[in-house]
Each structure stands twice: as C-alpha cells, then as structure tokens.
Coordinates of C-alpha atoms in Angstrom, one line a residue:
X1 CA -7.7 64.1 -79.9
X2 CA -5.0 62.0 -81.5
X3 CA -2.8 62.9 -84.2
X4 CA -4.5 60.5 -86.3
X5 CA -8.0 61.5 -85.4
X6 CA -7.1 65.1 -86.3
X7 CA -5.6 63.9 -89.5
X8 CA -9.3 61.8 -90.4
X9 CA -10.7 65.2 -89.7
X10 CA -8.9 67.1 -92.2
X11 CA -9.4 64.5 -94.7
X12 CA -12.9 64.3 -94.6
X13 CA -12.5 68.3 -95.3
X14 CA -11.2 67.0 -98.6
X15 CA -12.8 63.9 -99.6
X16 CA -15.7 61.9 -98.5
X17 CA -15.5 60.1 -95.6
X18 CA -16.1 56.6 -97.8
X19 CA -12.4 57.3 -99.5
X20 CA -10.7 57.2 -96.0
X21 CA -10.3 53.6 -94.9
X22 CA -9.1 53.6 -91.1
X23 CA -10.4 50.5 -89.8
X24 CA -8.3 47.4 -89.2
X25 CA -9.6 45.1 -91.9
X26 CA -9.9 48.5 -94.3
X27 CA -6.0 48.6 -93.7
X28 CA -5.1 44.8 -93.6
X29 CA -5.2 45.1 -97.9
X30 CA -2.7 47.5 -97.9
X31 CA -0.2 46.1 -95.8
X32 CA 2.5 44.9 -98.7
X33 CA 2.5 45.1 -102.2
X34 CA 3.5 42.0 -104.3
X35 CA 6.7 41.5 -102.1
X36 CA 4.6 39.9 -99.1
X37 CA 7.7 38.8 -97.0
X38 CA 7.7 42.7 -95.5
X39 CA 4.1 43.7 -93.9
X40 CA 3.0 46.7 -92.3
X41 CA -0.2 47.7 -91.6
X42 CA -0.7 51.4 -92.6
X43 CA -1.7 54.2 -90.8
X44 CA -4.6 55.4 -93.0
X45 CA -5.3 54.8 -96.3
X46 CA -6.8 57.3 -98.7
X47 CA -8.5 57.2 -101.8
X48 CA -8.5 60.2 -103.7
X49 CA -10.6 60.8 -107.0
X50 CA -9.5 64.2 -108.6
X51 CA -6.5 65.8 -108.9
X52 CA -7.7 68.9 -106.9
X53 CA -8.0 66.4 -103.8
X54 CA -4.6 64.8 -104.6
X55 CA -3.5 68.6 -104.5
X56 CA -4.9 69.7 -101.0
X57 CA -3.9 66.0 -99.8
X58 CA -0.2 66.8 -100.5
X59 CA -0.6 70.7 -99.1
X60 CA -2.0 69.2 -96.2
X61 CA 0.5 66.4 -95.2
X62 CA 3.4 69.1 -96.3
X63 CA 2.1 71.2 -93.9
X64 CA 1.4 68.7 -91.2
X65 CA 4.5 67.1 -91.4
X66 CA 3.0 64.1 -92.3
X67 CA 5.3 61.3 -94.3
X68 CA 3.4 59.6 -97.7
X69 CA 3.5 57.0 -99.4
X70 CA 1.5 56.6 -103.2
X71 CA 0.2 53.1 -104.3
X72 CA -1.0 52.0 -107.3
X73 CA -1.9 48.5 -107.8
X74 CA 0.2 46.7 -105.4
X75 CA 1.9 44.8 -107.7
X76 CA 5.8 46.2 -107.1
X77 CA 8.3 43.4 -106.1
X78 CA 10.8 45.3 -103.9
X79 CA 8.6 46.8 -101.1
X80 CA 8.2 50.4 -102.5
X81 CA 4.5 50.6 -101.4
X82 CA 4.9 49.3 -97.7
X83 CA 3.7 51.9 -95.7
X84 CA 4.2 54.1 -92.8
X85 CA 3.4 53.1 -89.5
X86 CA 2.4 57.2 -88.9
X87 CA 2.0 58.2 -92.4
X88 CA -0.3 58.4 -95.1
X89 CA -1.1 55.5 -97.8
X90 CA -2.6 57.1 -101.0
X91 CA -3.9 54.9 -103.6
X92 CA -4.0 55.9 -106.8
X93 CA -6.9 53.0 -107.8
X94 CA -9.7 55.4 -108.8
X95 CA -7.4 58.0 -111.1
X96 CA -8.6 55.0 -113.7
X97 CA -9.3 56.8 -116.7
X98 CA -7.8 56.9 -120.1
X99 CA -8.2 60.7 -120.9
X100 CA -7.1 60.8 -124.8
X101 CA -6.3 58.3 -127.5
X102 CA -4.5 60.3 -130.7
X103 CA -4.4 57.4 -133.4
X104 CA -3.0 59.7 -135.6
X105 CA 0.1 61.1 -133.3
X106 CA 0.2 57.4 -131.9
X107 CA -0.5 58.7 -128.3
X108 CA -2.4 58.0 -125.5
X109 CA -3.0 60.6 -122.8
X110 CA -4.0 58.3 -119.1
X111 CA -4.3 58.6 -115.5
X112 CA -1.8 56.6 -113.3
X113 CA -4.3 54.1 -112.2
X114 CA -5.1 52.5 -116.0
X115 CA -3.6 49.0 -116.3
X116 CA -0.7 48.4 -118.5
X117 CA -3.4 46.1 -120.8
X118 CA -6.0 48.4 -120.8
X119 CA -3.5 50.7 -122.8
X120 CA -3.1 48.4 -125.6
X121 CA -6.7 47.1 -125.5
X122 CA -7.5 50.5 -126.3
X123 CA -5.5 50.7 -129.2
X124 CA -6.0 47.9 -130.4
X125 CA -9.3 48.9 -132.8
X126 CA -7.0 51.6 -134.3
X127 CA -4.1 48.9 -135.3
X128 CA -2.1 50.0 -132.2
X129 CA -0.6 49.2 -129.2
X130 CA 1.8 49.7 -126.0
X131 CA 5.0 48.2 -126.5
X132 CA 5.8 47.5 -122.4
X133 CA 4.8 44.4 -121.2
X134 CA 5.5 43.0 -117.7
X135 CA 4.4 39.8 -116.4
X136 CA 1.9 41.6 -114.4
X137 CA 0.4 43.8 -117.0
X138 CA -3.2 42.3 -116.7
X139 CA -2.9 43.9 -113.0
X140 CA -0.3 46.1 -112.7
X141 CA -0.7 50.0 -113.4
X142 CA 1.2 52.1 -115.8
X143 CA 1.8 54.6 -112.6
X144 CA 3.1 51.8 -110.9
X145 CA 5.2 50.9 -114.1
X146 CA 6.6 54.9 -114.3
X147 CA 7.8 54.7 -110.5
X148 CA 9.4 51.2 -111.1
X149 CA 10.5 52.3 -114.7
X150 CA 9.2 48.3 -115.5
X151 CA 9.9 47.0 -118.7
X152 CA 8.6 43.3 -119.9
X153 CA 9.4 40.4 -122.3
X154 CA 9.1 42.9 -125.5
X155 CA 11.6 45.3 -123.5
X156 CA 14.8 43.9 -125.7
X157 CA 13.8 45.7 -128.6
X158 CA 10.8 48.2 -127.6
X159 CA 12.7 49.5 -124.5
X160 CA 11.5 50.1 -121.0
X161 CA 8.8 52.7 -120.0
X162 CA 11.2 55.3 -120.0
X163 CA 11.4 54.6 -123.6
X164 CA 8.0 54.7 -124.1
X165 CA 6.7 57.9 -122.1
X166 CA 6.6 61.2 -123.9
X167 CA 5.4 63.2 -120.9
X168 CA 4.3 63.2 -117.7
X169 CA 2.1 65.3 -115.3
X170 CA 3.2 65.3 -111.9
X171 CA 2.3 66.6 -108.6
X172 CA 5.3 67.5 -106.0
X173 CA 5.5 67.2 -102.1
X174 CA 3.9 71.3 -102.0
X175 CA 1.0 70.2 -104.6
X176 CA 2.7 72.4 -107.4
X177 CA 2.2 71.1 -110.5
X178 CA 4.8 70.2 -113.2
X179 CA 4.9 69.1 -116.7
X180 CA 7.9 66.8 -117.9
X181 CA 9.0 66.0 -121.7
X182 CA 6.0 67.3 -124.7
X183 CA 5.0 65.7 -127.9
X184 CA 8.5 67.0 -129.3
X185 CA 11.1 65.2 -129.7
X186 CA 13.2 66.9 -127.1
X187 CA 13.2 69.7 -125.2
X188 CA 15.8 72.3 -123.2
X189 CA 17.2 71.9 -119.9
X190 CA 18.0 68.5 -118.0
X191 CA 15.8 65.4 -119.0
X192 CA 14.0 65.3 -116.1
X193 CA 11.6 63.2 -117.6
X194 CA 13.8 60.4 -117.5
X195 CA 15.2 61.1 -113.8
X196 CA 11.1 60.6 -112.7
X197 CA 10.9 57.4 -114.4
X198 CA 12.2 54.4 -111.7
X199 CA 12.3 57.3 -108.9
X200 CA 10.3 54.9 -107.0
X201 CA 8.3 57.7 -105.5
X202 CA 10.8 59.8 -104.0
X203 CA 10.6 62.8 -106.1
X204 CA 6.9 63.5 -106.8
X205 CA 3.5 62.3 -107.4
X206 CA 2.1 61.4 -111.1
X207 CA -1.2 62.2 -112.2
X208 CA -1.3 61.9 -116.2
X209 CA 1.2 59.8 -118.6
X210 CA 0.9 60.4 -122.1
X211 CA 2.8 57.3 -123.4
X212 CA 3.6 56.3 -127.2
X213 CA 1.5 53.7 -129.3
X214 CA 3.2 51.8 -131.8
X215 CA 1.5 49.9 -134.8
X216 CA 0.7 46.5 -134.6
X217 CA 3.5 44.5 -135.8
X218 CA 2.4 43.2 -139.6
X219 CA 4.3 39.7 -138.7
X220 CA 5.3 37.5 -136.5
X221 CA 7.1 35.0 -135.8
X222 CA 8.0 32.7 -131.8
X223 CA 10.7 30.4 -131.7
X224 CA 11.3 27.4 -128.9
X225 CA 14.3 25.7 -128.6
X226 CA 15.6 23.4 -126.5
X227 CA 19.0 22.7 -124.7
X228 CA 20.7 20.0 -122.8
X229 CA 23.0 22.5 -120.8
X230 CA 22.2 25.9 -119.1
X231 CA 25.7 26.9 -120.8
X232 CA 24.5 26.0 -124.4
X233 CA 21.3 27.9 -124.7
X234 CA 23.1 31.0 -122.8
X235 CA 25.7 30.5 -125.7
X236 CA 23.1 30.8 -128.4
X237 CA 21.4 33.7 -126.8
X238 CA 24.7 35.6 -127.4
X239 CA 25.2 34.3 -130.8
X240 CA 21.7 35.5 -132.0
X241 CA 22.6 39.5 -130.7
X242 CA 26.1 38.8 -132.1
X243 CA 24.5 37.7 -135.8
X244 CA 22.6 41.0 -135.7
X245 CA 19.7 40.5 -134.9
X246 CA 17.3 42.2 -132.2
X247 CA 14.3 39.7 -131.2
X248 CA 11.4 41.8 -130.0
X249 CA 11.4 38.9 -127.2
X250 CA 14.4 36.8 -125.9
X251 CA 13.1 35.0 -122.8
X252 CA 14.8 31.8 -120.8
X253 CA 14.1 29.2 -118.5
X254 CA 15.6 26.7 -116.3
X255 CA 14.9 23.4 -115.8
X256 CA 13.4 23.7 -112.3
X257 CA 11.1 26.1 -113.4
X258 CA 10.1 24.1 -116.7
X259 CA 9.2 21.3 -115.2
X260 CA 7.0 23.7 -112.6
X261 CA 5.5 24.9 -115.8
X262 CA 4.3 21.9 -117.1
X263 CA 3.0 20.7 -114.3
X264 CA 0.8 24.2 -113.8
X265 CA -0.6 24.2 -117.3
X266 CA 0.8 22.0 -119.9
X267 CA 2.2 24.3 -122.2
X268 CA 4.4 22.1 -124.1
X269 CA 7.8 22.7 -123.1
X270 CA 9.9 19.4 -123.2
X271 CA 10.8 18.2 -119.4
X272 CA 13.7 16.7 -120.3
X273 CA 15.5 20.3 -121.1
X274 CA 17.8 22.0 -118.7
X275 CA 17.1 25.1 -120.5
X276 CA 14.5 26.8 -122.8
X277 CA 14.7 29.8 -125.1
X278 CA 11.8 31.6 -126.2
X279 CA 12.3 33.8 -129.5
X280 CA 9.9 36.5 -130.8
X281 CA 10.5 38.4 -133.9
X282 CA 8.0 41.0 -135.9
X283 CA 8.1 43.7 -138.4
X284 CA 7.4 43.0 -142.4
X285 CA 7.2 39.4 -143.2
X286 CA 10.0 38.9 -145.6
X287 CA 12.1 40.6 -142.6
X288 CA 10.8 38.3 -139.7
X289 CA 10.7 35.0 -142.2
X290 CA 14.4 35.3 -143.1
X291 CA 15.5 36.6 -139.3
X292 CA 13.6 33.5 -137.8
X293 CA 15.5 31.3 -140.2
X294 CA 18.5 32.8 -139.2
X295 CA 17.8 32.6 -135.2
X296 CA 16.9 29.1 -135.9
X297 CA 20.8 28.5 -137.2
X298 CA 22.3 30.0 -134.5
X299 CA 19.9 28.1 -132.1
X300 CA 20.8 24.7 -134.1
X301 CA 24.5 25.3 -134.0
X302 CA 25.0 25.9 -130.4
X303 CA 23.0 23.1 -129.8
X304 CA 19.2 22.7 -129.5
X305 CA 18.0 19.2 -129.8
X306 CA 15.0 21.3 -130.2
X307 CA 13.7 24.3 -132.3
X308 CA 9.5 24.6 -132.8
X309 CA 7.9 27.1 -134.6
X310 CA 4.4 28.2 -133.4
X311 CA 2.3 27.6 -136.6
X312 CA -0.5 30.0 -135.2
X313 CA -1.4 32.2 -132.7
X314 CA -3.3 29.9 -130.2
X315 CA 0.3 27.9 -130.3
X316 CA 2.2 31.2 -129.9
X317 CA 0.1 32.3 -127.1
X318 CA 1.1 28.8 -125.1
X319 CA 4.4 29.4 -125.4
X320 CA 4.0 32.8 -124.2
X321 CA 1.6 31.8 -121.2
X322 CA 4.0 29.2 -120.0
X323 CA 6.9 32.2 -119.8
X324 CA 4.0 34.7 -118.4
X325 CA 2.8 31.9 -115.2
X326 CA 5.9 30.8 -113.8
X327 CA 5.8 32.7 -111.1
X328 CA 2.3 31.5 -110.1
X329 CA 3.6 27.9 -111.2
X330 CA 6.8 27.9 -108.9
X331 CA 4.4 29.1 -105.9
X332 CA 2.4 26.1 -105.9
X333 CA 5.4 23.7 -105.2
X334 CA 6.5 25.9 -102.1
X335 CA 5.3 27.9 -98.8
X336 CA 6.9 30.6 -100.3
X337 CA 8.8 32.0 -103.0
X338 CA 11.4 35.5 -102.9
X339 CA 11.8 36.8 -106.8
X340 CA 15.2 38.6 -107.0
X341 CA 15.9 41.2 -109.6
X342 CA 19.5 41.8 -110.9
X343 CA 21.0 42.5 -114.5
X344 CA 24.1 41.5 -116.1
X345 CA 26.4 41.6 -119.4
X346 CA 24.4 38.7 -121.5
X347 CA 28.0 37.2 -122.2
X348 CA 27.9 36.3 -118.3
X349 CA 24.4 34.6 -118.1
X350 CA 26.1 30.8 -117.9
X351 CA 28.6 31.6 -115.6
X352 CA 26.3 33.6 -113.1
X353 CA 23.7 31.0 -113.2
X354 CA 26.4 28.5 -112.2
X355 CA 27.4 31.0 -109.7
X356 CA 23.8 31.2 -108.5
X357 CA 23.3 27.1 -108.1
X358 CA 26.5 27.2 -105.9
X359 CA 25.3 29.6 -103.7
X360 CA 21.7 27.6 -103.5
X361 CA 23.5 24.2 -102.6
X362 CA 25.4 26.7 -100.2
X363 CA 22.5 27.6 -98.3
X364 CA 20.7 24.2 -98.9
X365 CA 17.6 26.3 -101.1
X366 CA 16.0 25.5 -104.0
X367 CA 16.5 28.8 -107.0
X368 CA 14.3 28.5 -110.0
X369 CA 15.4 30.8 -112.8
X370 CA 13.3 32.8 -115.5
X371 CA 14.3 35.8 -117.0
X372 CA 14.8 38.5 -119.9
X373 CA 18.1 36.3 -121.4
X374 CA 18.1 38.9 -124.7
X375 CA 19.7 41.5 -122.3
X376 CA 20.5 39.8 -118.8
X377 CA 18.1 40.8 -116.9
X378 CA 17.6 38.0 -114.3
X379 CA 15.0 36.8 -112.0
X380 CA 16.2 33.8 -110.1
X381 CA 12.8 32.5 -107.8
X382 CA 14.4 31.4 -104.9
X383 CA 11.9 28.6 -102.8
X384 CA 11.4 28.7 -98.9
X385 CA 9.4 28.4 -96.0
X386 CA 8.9 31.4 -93.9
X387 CA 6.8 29.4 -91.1
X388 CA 10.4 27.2 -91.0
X389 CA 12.2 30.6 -89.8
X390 CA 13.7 30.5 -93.6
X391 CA 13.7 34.2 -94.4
X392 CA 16.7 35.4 -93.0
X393 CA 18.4 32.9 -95.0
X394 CA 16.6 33.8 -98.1
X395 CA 17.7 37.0 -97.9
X396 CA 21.2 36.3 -97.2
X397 CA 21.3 34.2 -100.8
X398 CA 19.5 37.1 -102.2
X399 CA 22.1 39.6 -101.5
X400 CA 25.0 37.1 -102.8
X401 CA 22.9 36.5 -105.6
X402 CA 23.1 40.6 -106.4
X403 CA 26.9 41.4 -105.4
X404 CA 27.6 38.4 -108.0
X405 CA 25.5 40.6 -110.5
X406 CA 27.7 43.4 -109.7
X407 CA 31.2 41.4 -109.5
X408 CA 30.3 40.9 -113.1
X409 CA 30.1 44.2 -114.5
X410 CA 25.9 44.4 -113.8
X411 CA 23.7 45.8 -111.3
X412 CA 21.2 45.1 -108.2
X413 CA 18.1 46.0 -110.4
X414 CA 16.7 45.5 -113.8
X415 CA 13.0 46.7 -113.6
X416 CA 11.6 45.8 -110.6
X417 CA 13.4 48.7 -108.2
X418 CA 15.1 49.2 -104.8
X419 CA 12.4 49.9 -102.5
X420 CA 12.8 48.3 -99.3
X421 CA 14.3 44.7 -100.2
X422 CA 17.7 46.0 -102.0
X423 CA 18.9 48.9 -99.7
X424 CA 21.8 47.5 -98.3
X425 CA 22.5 46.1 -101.6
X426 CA 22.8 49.3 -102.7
X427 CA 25.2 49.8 -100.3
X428 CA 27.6 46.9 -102.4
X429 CA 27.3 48.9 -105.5
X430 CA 27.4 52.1 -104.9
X431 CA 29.9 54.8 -103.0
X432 CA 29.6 57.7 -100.6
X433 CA 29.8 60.4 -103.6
X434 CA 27.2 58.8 -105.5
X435 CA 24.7 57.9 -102.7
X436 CA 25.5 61.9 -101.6
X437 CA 23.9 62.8 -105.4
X438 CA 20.9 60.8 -104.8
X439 CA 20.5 62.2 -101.4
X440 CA 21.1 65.8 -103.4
X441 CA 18.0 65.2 -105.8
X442 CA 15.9 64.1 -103.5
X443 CA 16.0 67.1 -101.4
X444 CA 15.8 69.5 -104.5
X445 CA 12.6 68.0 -105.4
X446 CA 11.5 66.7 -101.8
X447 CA 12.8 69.2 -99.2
X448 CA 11.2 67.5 -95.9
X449 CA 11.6 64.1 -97.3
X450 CA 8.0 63.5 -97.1
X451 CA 7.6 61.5 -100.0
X452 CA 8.3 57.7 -99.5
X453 CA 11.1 57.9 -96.8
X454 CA 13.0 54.8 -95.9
X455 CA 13.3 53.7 -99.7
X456 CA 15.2 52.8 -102.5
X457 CA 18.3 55.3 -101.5
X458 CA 19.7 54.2 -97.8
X459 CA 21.4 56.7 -95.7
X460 CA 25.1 57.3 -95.7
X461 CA 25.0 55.7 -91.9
X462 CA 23.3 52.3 -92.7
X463 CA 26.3 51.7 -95.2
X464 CA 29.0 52.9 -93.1
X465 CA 27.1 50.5 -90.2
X466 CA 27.0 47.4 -93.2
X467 CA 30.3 48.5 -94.4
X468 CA 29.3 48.2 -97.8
X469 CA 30.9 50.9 -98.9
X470 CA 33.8 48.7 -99.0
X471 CA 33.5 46.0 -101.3
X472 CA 37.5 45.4 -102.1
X473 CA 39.6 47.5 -100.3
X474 CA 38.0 50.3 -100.6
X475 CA 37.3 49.9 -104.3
X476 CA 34.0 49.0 -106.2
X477 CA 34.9 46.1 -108.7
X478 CA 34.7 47.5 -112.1
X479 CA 35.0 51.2 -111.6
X480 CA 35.2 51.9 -115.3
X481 CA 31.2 51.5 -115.0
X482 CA 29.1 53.9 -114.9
X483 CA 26.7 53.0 -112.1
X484 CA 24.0 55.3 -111.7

C-alpha cells in the first residue's frame, strides 16, 4: 500500500469518502489559484464540513508528517494555494455559513468559506454593510481575504481586513484551538490578531471570523475626471489627500487599460485620456456635497479636461464596473496576462509609472496599469504569450517592476501576498535578521513546518543563492523604513 492509499484510508476514517477527491480530473480544478502561470496538480484534495473533521484532519497530517495546504476560493494572485505534489489540499468551500449577524453590535460572526458579498448582502436589510471590497468579492472568500489580508477600492478610507476583523477562531498545525482579539476594543499581550491577518497560511488554519459592519453610508457622491498626462492626474491625486480630504475610493487608470475598457463594456470613459481618476466620497450629505466640490477643484486645477458627476446610481455603478472588469477586459486583447502587486509613497505614482513604461519598451511587453492611486497601491497588468515561451520574460519585468517599488521607499505587496510569485523578491527587500524573525514565528506557531511550506517567506539559502540580500553594497535602499 502507498503512502497515498494509506493516507485515503485514514481520511475516509474522518469524512465521507465523497469529500476526498483523488482522481485526475477531481484534482485538475485545484491545480492553481487565480495566478494560472504556476500549476500543480495536488496530491489529494479534501473537503471537510465541520470543524471536528478539520480538527482530526490536522491531528492526522501532524502526526503523519504530512505537509498542507488550505484553500478557499481560489481566487489568490500570488500562488499561495498551489499545492503539494505529496501533501494535502484542504478546501475550505463547504465551511459556507454565516453563523451570527448582531445589528445592534454591528457584527457578523462567519465561517471562512462565505464570500466577501455575501457579508454585506446580509447586512444590507439592517442598513449595514462590510466595508472591504476587492475586485473579486462576488467570488472571493473572506478566509481567503484574512490569509491575504486583501483590502479593495473602499480600502483608502475603510482600511484593509485587518482593519475590519475583530476576532478570529483558528485551528493550529496540532488541531488546538485558539481564539484571537474579542468584541473589546483591545486586549493584553501581543496583537496576534493582526500577525494572522496576510500570514498567507503559514501560521494556522481559520475556522470563524467575526468581522465589523458599518452603516450604510447616508450619501454619496463618484467623481470622473479626465487627464491628458499620466503625471497630471498622479498630481491631482496627491493634491486631493494634501487638501484634507480622505475619499472612501481613489481609483486610476491608464490609457491602455481604458481603451480595453471601453471596448469590453462601454462604460463611458473618454478614449482619448491618458489617465482616469475615479473619486468616491460618503458620509452626511452637507459633508460629501462640499468635499466633492472641493475634489472637483483640485481635479480642475491640475488639469482635467474632464470632471463628471454620476447623477444616479445606475451611472455610479458604470463607473464602478468599468474599474471592477479590467482585468477581465485586458484578458481578452492577450494570451495572457501576469497582475503584479506592489505599493508605493502616492507622491511617486508618476515617476514609477514612467519607470514602469521604460522597463516595458525594455523588454518589448505591453503593461496596462489600474490601481488603488489614493494610497499607491499598484497593479500594473503586464500582457504576454506563454505559448510564445514569454514567461520567463514576464517575470523578469515583474521583479524590476517590484525593486523599483522598493527603490522608492515602498514595498513588493499591497494586498495580494507573497506566496509563490514574490519569493525572491522578498529576497530585494528584506535582510538576513528580518527573514531570521519570520522564520522565528513560523516555527513558534508551526513547529514541523507543515503548514504551507515553500511560501511567502524564502529560506536564508535561496537569497544568499539570488544574492538578494545585497541590493547596494550590502545595504537595503531606504533603511530608515520600517519593512516588516
């Protein structure tokens, strides 16, 4: 008997034999998650349904040895679901269930497997809502969103998950259960809440997120403007923060990807634009009329040969779609499209966007840009053709695309995690004491390594064998930065 038939054995000890999926084109699903350039088809796949079985799963692979990985809908953009050639796959997909809706304390008690919209669809009868809104939300789960720590459009003034979590339930390695944060508002000891939240699966296994509702803002109010240079509408971006106010949306957009846009769905953007800003503003009327006026003066001044006001929702919503399909938009002009993930200081934005088209003409690519401009986080959408043998290119511009983040003062991820895509990356940024830490809190929670080896943190030896540890003589730019 094989390893792996002994391993089907056990499992069917613990679930029913339905929930373990070992046959080729069971397994084919599972062999990426939204970052398709990296496949690998798992070993097994398992679908647990309670958190008993979740418990004897993760007794039973701690005892066995046996490596893990957890998924939840797939969605990720950095590889952390790619699994194990001779390890476990456990999806989360049937821990579905929202568990306890407090209108009153503005809570919501779910399992990791709820999508992010079912949250707020939920709410929504009571006047509420979740603030967090990726791109993906229709699909992507607000497990998914803990491990990744994902944060959205609205994430300039609502903040990131982490922001928006109160507690968690978690699972480790052993199956011993423990309870992070409460409905206070803090709590003794080290905020190990917040160290679980963009852990990317290395430290434990969540089973129940209690996140925070907010009320439905009273008002609101979506701007459009329209510039002739990337540089201008980066300028006016700034000049909005710098005025005082905090949009509850700041999105931009590139002329590559407007035009892609348009062509997808119509939504209204103006071709002829080398750069689009999309500003959201709620809260009491008087407050978001008198703000929107203001926004639209700052836009005007640096610029815009454009400013539109949606005059109702269905004209708000087309804004917002436009933003929310340009991914899908961009990948019907190409084979294939790699969707980079880096953050900077927002002063920067025009200068590493210029950066960015130099290295494109560099590398003879085409980079389509879309991204949270309200506080730098960017996702330039670079084009290819992996049946041309393009990859290893693409990932060469990717990784100059991120040490220009950090040359900047900014970093190699903004929401959408390390996983497998930016390890050596993380060898640019970081140094042998600080990748020593990570190592140091992963074995405190994750002794045998078991959960989600090979991810997000690379070993000490792949960045002495990259020598990225060595950026500038020795020396990180920007070491005044605290970068972890």
């Amino acid at each position: 008997m094989t390893r792996r038939d002994a391993m089907i054995r056990r499992l069917q000890a613990i679930v029913p034999d339905e929930a373990i999926l070992r046959r080729p084109e069971e397994l084919k699903p599972y062999e990426c998650d939204g970052l398709t350039a990296y496949r690998r088809v798992p070993w097994l796949v398992v679908l647990p349904e309670h958190e008993s079985q979740l418990v004897r799963i993760l007794k039973l692979c701690h005892d066995e040895k046996v490596p893990l990985v957890v998924r939840g809908a797939g969605t990720g953009l950095s590889g952390g679901a790619l699994p194990l050639e001779e390890g476990l796959l456990v999806s989360l997909a049937r821990f579905d269930r929202i568990l306890e809706l407090d209108p009153l304390g503005r809570t919501a008690r779910v399992q990791p497997g709820v999508r992010n919209l079912a949250i707020s669809g939920a709410a929504r009868p009571h006047g509420l809502y979740y603030a967090p809104d990726p791109s993906s939300q229709i699909a992507c789960s607000i497990g998914g969103n803990v491990a990744e720590n994902a944060g959205g459009i609205h994430c300039l003034k609502y903040g990131l998950t982490v922001h928006n979590v109160i507690a968690l339930r978690c699972l480790t390695m052993e199956g011993e259960t423990v309870i992070l944060g409460s409905a206070g508002l803090d709590g003794p000891g080290y905020d190990l809440l917040a160290l679980v939240h963009g852990s990317e699966g290395l430290l434990a296994v969540v089973t129940e997120i209690t996140v925070r509702l907010l009320p439905l803002p009273g008002c609101t109010r979506t701007l459009l403007a329209a510039f002739s240079t990337v540089a201008a509408a980066a300028d006016a971006v700034a000049a909005v923060i710098e005025a005082g106010l905090i949009p509850a949306a700041m999105e931009m957009m590139d002329r590559p990807a407007i035009v892609a846009v348009e062509d997808y769905l119509q939504a209204g953007y103006p071709r002829e634009a080398a750069a689009l800003v999309i500003c959201e503003l709620d809260g009491p009327e008087a407050q978001v009329e008198a703000e929107a006026a203001a926004a639209r003066r700052q836009f005007e001044r640096h610029g815009a040969f454009r400013v539109q006001v949606a005059q109702d929702e269905a004209e708000r919503q087309r804004f917002w779609q436009g933003r929310k399909s340009a991914f899908p938009a961009i990948g019907r002009i190409t084979p294939d499209y790699y969707c980079m993930d880096g953050t900077i200081p927002r002063h920067r934005v025009a200068e590493v966007l210029a950066g960015i088209a130099r290295l494109a003409d560099k590398y003879g690519l085409r980079v389509a840009n879309v991204f949270h401009a309200g506080d730098g986080n960017l996702h330039p959408l670079i084009m290819y053709d992996a049946a041309a043998g393009e990859l290893e290119k693409v990932e060469r511009l990717g990784r100059e695309i991120l040490e220009l983040c950090v040359q900047v003062g900014g970093t190699i991820t903004g929401e959408h995690g390390v996983g497998v895509e930016k390890l050596d990356s993380m060898c640019r940024q970081f140094g042998e004491g600080e990748l020593r830490l990570f190592h140091a809190v992963k074995q405190a929670f994750d002794p045998r390594g078991l959960l989600n080896p090979g991810k997000a943190v690379p070993t000490l030896a792949r960045c002495a064998e990259l020598g990225g540890m060595h950026v500038h003589q020795g020396r990180l730019p920007h070491p005044e930065l605290v970068r972890f």
